[in-house]
XYZ file of C-alpha atoms in Angstrom:
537
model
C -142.846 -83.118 -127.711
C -146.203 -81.690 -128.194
C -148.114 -84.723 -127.921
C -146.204 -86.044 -125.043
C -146.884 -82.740 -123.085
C -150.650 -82.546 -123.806
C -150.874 -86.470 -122.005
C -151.792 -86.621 -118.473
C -149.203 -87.598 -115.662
C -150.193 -90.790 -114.562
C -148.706 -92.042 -110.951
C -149.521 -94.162 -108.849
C -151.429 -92.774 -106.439
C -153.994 -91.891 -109.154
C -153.987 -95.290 -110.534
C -154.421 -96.597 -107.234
C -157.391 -93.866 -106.506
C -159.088 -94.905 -110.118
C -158.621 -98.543 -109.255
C -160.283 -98.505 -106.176
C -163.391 -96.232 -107.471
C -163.940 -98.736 -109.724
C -163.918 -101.716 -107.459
C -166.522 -100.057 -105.608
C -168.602 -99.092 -108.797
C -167.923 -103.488 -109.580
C -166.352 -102.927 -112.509
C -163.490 -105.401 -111.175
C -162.296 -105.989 -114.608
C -161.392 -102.100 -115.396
C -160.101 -102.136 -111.889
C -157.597 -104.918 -112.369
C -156.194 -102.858 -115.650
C -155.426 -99.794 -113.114
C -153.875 -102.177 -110.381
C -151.506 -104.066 -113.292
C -150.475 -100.443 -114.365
C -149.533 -99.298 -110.873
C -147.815 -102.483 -109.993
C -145.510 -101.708 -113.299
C -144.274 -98.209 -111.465
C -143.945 -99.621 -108.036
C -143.655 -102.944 -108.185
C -144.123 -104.892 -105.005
C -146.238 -102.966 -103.358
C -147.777 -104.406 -100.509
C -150.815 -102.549 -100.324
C -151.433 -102.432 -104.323
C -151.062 -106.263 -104.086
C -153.786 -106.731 -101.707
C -156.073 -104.457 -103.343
C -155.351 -106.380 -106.788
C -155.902 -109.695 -104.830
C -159.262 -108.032 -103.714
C -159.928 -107.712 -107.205
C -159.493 -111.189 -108.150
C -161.224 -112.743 -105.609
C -164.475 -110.786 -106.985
C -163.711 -111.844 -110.549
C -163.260 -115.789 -109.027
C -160.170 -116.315 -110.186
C -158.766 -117.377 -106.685
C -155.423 -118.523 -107.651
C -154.135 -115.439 -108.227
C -155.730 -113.753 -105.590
C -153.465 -116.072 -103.202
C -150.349 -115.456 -105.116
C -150.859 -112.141 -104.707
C -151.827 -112.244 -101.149
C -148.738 -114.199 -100.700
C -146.373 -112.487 -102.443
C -147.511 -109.249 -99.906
C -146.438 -112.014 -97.055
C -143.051 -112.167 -99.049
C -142.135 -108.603 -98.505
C -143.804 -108.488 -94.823
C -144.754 -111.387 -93.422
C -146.353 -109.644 -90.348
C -148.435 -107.419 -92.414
C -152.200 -108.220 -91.143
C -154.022 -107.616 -94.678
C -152.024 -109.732 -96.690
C -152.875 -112.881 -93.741
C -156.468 -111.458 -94.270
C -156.377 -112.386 -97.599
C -154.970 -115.020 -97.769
C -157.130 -116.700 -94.962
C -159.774 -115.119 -97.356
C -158.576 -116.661 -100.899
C -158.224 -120.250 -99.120
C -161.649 -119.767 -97.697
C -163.165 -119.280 -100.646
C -161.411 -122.143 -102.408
C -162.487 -124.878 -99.264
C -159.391 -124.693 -98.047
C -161.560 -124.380 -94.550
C -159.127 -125.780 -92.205
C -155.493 -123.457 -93.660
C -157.750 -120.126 -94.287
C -158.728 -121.077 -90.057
C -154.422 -121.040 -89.568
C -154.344 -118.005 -90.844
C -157.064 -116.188 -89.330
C -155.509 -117.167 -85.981
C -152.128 -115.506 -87.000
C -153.764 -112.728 -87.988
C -156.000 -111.984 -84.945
C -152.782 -113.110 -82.841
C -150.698 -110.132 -84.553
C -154.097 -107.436 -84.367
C -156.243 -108.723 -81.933
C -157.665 -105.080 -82.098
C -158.767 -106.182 -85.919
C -162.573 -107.428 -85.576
C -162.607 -109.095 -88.764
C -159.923 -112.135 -87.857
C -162.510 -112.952 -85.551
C -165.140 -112.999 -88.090
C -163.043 -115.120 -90.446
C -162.431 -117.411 -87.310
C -165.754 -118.093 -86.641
C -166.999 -118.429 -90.037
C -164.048 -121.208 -90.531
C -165.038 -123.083 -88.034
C -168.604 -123.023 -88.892
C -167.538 -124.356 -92.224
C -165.492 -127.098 -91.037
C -168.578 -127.996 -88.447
C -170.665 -128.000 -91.457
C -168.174 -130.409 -93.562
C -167.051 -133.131 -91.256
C -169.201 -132.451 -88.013
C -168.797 -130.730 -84.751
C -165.068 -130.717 -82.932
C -166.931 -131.502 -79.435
C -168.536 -134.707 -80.673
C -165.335 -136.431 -80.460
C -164.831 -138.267 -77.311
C -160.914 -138.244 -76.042
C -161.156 -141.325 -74.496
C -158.556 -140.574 -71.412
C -156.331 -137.596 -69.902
C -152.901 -139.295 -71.392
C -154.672 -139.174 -74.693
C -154.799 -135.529 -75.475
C -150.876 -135.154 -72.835
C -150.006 -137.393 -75.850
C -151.275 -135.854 -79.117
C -150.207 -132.414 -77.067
C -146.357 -133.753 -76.635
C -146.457 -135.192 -80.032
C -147.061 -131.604 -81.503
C -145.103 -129.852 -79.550
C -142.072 -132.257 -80.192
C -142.663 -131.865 -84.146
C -143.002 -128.147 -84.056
C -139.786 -128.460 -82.579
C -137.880 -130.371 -85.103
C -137.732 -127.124 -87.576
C -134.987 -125.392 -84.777
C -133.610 -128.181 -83.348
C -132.462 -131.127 -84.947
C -132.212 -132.791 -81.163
C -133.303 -132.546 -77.838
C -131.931 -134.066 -74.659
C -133.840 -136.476 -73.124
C -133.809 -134.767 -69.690
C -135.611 -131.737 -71.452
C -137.937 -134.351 -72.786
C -138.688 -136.072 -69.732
C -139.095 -132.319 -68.341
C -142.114 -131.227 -70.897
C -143.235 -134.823 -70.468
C -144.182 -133.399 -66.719
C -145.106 -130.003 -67.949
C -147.705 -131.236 -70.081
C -149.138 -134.058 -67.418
C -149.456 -130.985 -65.153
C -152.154 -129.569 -67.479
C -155.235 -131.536 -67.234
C -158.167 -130.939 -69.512
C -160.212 -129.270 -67.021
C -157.860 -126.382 -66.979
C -156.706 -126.164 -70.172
C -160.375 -125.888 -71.099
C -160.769 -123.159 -68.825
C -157.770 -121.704 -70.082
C -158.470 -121.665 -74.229
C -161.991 -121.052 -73.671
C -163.875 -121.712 -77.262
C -160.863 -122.466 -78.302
C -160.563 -125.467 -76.595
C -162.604 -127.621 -78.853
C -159.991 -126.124 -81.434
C -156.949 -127.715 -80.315
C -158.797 -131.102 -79.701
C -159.684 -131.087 -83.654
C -156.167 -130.467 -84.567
C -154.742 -132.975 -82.390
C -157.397 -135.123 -83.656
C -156.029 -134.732 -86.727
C -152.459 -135.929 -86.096
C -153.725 -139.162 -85.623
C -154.639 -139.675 -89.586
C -151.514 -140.268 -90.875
C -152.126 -140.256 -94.592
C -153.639 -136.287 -93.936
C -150.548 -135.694 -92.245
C -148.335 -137.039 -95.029
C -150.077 -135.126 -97.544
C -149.706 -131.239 -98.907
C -151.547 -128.471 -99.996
C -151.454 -127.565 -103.699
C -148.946 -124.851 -102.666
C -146.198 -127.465 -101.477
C -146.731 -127.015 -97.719
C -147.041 -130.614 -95.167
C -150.429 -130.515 -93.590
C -148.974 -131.937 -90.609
C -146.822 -128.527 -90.471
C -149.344 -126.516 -90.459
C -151.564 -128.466 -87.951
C -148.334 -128.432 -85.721
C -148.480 -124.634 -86.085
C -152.229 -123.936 -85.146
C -151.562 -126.363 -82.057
C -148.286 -124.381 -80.976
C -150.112 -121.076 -81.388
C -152.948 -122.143 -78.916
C -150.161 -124.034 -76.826
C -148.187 -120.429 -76.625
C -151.438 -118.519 -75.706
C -152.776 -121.234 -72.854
C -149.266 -120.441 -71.275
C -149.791 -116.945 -71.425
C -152.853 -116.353 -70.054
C -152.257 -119.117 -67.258
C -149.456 -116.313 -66.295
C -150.923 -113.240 -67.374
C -154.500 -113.367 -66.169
C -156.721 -115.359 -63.129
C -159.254 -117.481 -64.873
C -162.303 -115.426 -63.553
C -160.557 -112.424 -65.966
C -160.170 -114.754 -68.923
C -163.933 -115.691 -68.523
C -164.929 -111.881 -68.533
C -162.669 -110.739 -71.498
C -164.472 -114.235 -73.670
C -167.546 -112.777 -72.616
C -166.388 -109.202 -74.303
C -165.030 -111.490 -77.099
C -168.439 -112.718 -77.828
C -170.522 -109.811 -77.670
C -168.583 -107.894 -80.243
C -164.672 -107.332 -79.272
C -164.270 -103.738 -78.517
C -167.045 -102.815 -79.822
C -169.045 -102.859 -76.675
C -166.702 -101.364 -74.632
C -167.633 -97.835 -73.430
C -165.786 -94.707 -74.719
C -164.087 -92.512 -71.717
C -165.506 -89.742 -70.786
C -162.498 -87.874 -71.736
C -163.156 -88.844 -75.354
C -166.558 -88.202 -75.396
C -165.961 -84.654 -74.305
C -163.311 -84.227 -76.730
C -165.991 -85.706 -79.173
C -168.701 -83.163 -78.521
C -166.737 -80.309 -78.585
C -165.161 -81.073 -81.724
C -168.737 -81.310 -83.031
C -169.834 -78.296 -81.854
C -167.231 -76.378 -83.416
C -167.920 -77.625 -86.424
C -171.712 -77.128 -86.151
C -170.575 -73.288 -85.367
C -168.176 -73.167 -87.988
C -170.431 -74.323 -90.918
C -173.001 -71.714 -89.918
C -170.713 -69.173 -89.763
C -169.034 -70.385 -93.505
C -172.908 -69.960 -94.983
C -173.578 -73.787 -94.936
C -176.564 -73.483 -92.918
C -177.906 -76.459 -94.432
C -175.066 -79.035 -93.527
C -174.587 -77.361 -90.140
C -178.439 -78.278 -89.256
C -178.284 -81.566 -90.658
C -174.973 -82.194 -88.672
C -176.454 -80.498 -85.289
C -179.534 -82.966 -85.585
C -177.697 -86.021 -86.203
C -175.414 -85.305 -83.185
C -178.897 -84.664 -81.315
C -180.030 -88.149 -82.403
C -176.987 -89.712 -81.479
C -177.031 -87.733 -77.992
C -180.305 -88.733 -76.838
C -179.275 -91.903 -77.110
C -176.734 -91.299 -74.347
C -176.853 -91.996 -70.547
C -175.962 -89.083 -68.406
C -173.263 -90.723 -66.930
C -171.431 -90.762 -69.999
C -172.444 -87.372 -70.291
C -173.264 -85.211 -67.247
C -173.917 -82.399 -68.865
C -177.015 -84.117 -71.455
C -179.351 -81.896 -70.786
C -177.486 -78.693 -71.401
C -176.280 -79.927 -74.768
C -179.355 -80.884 -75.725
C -180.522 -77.566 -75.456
C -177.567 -76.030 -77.098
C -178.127 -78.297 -80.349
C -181.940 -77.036 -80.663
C -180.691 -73.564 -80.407
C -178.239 -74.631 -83.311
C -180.542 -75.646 -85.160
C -182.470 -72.954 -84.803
C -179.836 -70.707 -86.068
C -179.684 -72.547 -88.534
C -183.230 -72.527 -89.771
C -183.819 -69.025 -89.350
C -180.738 -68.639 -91.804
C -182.131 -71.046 -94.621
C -185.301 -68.776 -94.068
C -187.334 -71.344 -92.038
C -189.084 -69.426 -89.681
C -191.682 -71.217 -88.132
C -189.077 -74.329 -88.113
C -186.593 -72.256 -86.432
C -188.895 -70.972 -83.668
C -189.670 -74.258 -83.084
C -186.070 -75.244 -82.511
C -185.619 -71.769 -80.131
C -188.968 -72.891 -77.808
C -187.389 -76.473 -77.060
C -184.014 -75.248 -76.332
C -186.411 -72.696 -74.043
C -188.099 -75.320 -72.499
C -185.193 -77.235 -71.756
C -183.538 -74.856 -70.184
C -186.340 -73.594 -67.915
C -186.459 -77.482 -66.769
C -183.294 -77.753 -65.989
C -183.132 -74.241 -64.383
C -180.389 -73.400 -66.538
C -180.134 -69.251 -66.568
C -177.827 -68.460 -69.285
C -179.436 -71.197 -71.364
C -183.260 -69.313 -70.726
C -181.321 -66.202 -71.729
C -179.867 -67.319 -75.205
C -183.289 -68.895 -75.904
C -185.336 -66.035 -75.489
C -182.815 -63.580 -76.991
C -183.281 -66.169 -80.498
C -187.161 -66.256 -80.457
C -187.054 -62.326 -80.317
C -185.113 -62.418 -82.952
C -187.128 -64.771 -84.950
C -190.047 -62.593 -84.373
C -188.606 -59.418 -85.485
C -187.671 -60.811 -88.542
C -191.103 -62.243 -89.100
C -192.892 -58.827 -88.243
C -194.294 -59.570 -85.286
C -192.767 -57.050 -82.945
C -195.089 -57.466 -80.200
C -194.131 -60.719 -79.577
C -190.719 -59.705 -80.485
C -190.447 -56.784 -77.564
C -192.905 -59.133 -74.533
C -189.886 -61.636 -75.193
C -187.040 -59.404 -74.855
C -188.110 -57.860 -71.770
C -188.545 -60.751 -70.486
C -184.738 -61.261 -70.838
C -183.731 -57.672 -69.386
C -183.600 -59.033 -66.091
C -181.339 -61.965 -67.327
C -178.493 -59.242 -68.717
C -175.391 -58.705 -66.530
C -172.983 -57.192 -69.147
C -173.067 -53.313 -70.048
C -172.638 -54.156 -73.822
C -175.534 -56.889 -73.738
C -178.201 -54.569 -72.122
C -176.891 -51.825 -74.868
C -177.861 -54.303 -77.850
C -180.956 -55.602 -75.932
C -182.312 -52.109 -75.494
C -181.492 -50.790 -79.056
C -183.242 -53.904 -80.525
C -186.415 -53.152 -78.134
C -186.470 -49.471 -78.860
C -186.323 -50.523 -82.384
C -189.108 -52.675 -82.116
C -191.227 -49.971 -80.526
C -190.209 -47.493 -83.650
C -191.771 -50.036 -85.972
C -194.944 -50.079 -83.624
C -194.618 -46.069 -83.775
C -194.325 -46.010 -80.366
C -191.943 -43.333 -80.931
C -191.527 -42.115 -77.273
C -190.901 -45.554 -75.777
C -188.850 -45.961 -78.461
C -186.846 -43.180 -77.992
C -186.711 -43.990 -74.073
C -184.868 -47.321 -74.991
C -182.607 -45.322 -77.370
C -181.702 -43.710 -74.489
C -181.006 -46.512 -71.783
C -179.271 -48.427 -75.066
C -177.003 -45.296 -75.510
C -176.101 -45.068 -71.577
C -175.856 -49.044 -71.811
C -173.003 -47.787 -74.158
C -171.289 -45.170 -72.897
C -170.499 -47.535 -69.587
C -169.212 -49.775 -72.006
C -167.277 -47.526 -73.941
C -168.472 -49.401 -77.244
C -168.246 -46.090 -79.768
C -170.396 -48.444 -82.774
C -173.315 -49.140 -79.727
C -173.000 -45.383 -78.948
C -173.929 -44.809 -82.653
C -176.538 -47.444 -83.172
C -178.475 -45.943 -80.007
C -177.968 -42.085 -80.818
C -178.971 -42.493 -84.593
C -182.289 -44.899 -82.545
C -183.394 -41.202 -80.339
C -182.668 -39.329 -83.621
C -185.147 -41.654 -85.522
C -187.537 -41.381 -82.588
C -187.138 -38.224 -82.474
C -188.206 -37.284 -85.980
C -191.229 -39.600 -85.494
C -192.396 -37.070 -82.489
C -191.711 -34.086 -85.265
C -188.723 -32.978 -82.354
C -186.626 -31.605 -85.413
C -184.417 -29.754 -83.460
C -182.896 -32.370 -80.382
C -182.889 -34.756 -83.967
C -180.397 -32.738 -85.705
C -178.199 -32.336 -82.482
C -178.094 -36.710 -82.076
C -177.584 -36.928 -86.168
C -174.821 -34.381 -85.940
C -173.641 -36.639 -82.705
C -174.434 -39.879 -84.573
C -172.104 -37.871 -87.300
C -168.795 -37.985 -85.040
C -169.209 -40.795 -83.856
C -169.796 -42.740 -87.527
C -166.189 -40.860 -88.158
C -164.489 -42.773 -85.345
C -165.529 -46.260 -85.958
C -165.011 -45.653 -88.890
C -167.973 -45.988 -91.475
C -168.324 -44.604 -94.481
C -171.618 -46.198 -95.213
C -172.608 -45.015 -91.936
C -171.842 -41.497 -92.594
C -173.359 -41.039 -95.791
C -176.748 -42.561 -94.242
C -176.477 -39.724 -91.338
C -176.161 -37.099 -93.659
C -178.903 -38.553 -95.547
C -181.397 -38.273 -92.410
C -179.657 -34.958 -91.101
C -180.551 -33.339 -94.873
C -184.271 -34.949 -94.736
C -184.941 -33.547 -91.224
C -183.231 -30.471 -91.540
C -186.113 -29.846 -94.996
C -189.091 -31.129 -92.350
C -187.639 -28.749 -89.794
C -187.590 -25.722 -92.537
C -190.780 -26.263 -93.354
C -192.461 -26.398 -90.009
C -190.579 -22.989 -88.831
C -191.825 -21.839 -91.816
C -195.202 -23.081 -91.288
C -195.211 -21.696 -87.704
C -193.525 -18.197 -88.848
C -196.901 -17.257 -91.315
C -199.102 -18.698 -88.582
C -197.396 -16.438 -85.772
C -196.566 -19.172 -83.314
C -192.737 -19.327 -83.766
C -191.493 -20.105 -79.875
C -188.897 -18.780 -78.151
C -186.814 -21.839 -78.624
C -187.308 -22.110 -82.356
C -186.245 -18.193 -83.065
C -182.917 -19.116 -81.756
C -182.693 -21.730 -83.743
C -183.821 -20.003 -87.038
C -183.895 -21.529 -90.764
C -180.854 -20.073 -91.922
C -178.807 -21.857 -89.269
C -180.312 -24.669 -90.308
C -179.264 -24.086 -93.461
C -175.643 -23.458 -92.562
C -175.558 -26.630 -90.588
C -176.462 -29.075 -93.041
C -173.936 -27.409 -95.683
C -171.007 -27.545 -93.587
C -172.325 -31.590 -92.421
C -172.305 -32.122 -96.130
C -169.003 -29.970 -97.291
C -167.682 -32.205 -94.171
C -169.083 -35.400 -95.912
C -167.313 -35.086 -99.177
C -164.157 -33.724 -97.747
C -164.407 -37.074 -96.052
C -164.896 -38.929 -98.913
C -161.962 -37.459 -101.213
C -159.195 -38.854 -99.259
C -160.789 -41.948 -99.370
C -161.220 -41.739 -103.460
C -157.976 -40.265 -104.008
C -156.519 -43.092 -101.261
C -158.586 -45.465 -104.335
C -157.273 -44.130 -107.126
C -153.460 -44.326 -105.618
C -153.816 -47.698 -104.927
């Protein structure tokens, strides 16, 4: 029992998986080992029988390959990659004219399925190649392809009906003299010359008497490539005008579907799945595959017309900025300002405001990171008169102001500080309210105002307790115990020189003192509940 549980489970889904890795890798002959194994749990698989036909047909052995493409056609004789191969197998073993029978059924079942086409044309190039071009040979009169017509249909007939009256004879007899060549060319298009090789055909009667090495009458399955194209002439002749027919050929010939143009529905639905994705690999911390996916959208949407997509412009725009973003978070700086001037650019050309907004509140960005906060504030004020929302012009200012600290600008700083916090306040955004008040408290203490910076850190205080943030609050004590020493020391200083103000007696050094032990006593009251709320859990 022990050895048996320390085997792996093998189904067959992984014996499938394995088999078709190493197909790809070529190593058909290790493949064909995993398709025999899965066959042996689910025998008669369709799908594992094509794949193992696949794998034949690369080793050469092309026998089996057809048996097993048949044998698929056994269990579903509609199912389109088992006619595939099978039209493949008797391809590659010359059977030219039977692998062309089947590559008609096939493309007649999934006419969506570009490579019955293929198989098609390569068939008849084949045959061309062998025995000489269909069109060469002259039909010498009208009655001469009626008759080879009447003759096929008759015989395809003979497999349902045993016999016919002759008034329904005498009544195709008219059908088919109502169909001159002229029309039924225009009808079967290329395929045309088709039919007039396989009626051709019926005229050698030793071919017709023979068989393929699988048991089946030639002459059967001539009769059945002739009915096929008999069955689609009739339908388009009621289906379609011929000018309609001559358009969808034209289609045919430059590539089936492929041509055809996407809706615009789908495109939309194409781009905005994109751009989520973009945005959500960013986000995840795969800045890397996020930029590589934004730029090969970018490729593919230059590419574009603007009819397909009226809004081109705008998205292109929106991908630089992307990018960008990404950049500046693999630490590309110079890259990603770059990215942030296009998507600028773009945007001022196409007079797109919210776009010239995003762009210039990303190349501040980029140069605050990089140190240069010059550059950094000349950009964002350009943007201030851009901002409509309260909580915008809050961050915008606080990111200004902090620019200006750096600079030590301290009183413009602390001028931002305050049109960030007011920014907040009509927002009602308590974490914007702290960012800005602990911004004048910093300024504050750069200007050596030690007093108005220990009211706005005990302010910044309360407000660190309602969002709420621990991290936050230990900080604030932090600065509130560090200004509170510089503030002793300069009423000290100013008590031995005799210049203590008005202002500063009533606010002496002891209450200094008593303020920054009750902020503290209040900072680790605050942080007991939260160790004891630890040490519960």
């Amino acid at each position: 029992m022990a050895d048996d549980e320390s085997l792996p489970v093998v189904t067959f889904g992984s014996l499938m998986t394995e088999g078709t890795t190493l197909s790809r890798r070529g190593l058909h002959d290790k493949a064909l080992g995993c398709f025999n194994d899965a066959l042996k749990l689910r025998a008669g698989d369709k799908h594992c029988l094509i794949t193992r036909s696949k794998c034949f047909l690369k080793l050469g052995d092309t026998e089996n390959s057809l048996k097993d493409a048949e044998a698929s056609l056994q269990i579903d004789k509609t199912f389109p990659e088992g006619l595939y191969q099978k039209a493949e197998a008797l391809y590659t073993m010359g059977d030219f004219e039977f692998a062309l029978v089947f590559y008609h059924r096939g493309r007649r079942l999934r006419p969506d399925m570009h490579k019955f086409q293929l198989g098609i044309n390569k068939a008849e190039e084949a045959i061309v190649n062998c025995i000489g071009n269909p069109s060469s040979l002259k039909l010498e009169s009208k009655e001469e392809l009626c008759f080879v017509s009447r003759q096929a249909e008759l015989q395809s007939k003979k497999d349902n009906q045993k016999q016919q009256n002759k008034p329904k004879d005498q009544k195709d007899q008219k059908q088919t003299k109502k169909q001159s060549p002229k029309t039924e060319q225009q009808l079967l298009g290329e395929l045309y010359a088709d039919k007039a090789y396989l009626e051709k055909l019926l005229k050698d009667e030793d071919l017709m008497q023979s068989s393929t090495r699988q048991g089946i009458k030639v002459m059967d399955l001539v009769l059945d490539g002739i009915s096929y194209l008999n069955h689609r002439r009739d339908f388009w002749q009621q289906q379609k005008p011929i000018y309609a027919r001559v358009y969808e050929r034209k289609v045919l010939r430059q590539g089936w579907m492929q041509d055809k143009k996407q809706k615009p529905s789908d495109i939309s639905r194409s781009i905005a799945k994109n751009m989520e994705d973009i945005d959500l690999l960013l986000a995840r911390g795969s800045a890397e595959e996020s930029c590589r996916k934004a730029e090969r959208m970018l490729k593919k949407i230059q590419t574009w017309s603007e009819n397909e997509v009226p809004n081109k412009n705008e998205l292109i725009g929106n991908l630089h900025s992307c990018i960008g973003s990404a950049q500046l978070a693999m630490g590309q700086m110079e890259a990603a300002l770059r990215s942030h001037k296009m998507d600028l650019d773009c945007a001022r050309q196409n007079s797109l405001t919210d776009a010239v907004s995003r762009a210039l509140d990303n190349i501040g960005h980029v140069y605050a990171r990089i140190g240069k906060f010059q550059q950094a504030i000349n950009t964002w004020e350009e943007k201030i008169p851009l901002v409509q929302s309260s909580l915008e012009k809050a961050w915008l200012f606080h990111e200004i102001g902090r620019c200006y600290l750096e600079l030590d600008k301290a009183e413009v700083a602390q001028d931002y500080g305050q049109k960030s916090l007011q920014s907040a306040d009509e927002e009602g955004d308590v974490e914007w309210q702290l960012h800005a008040t602990v911004l004048v408290a910093q300024a504050q203490v750069k200007m050596k105002d030690y007093q108005s910076a220990i009211m706005n850190f005990e302010r910044a205080l309360e407000k660190a307790k309602l969002v709420p943030s621990e991290t936050a609050q230990n900080a604030i004590i932090a600065a509130l115990d560090n200004v509170s020493k510089s503030f002793i020391a300069e009423l000290n200083k100013s008590h031995k020189d005799g210049i203590l103000s008005h202002k500063d007696r009533l606010f002496s050094s002891e209450d200094i003192k008593n303020t920054t032990e009750n902020v503290k006593e209040e900072g680790n009251e605050n942080e007991k509940p939260s160790e004891e709320a630890r040490n519960g859990t």
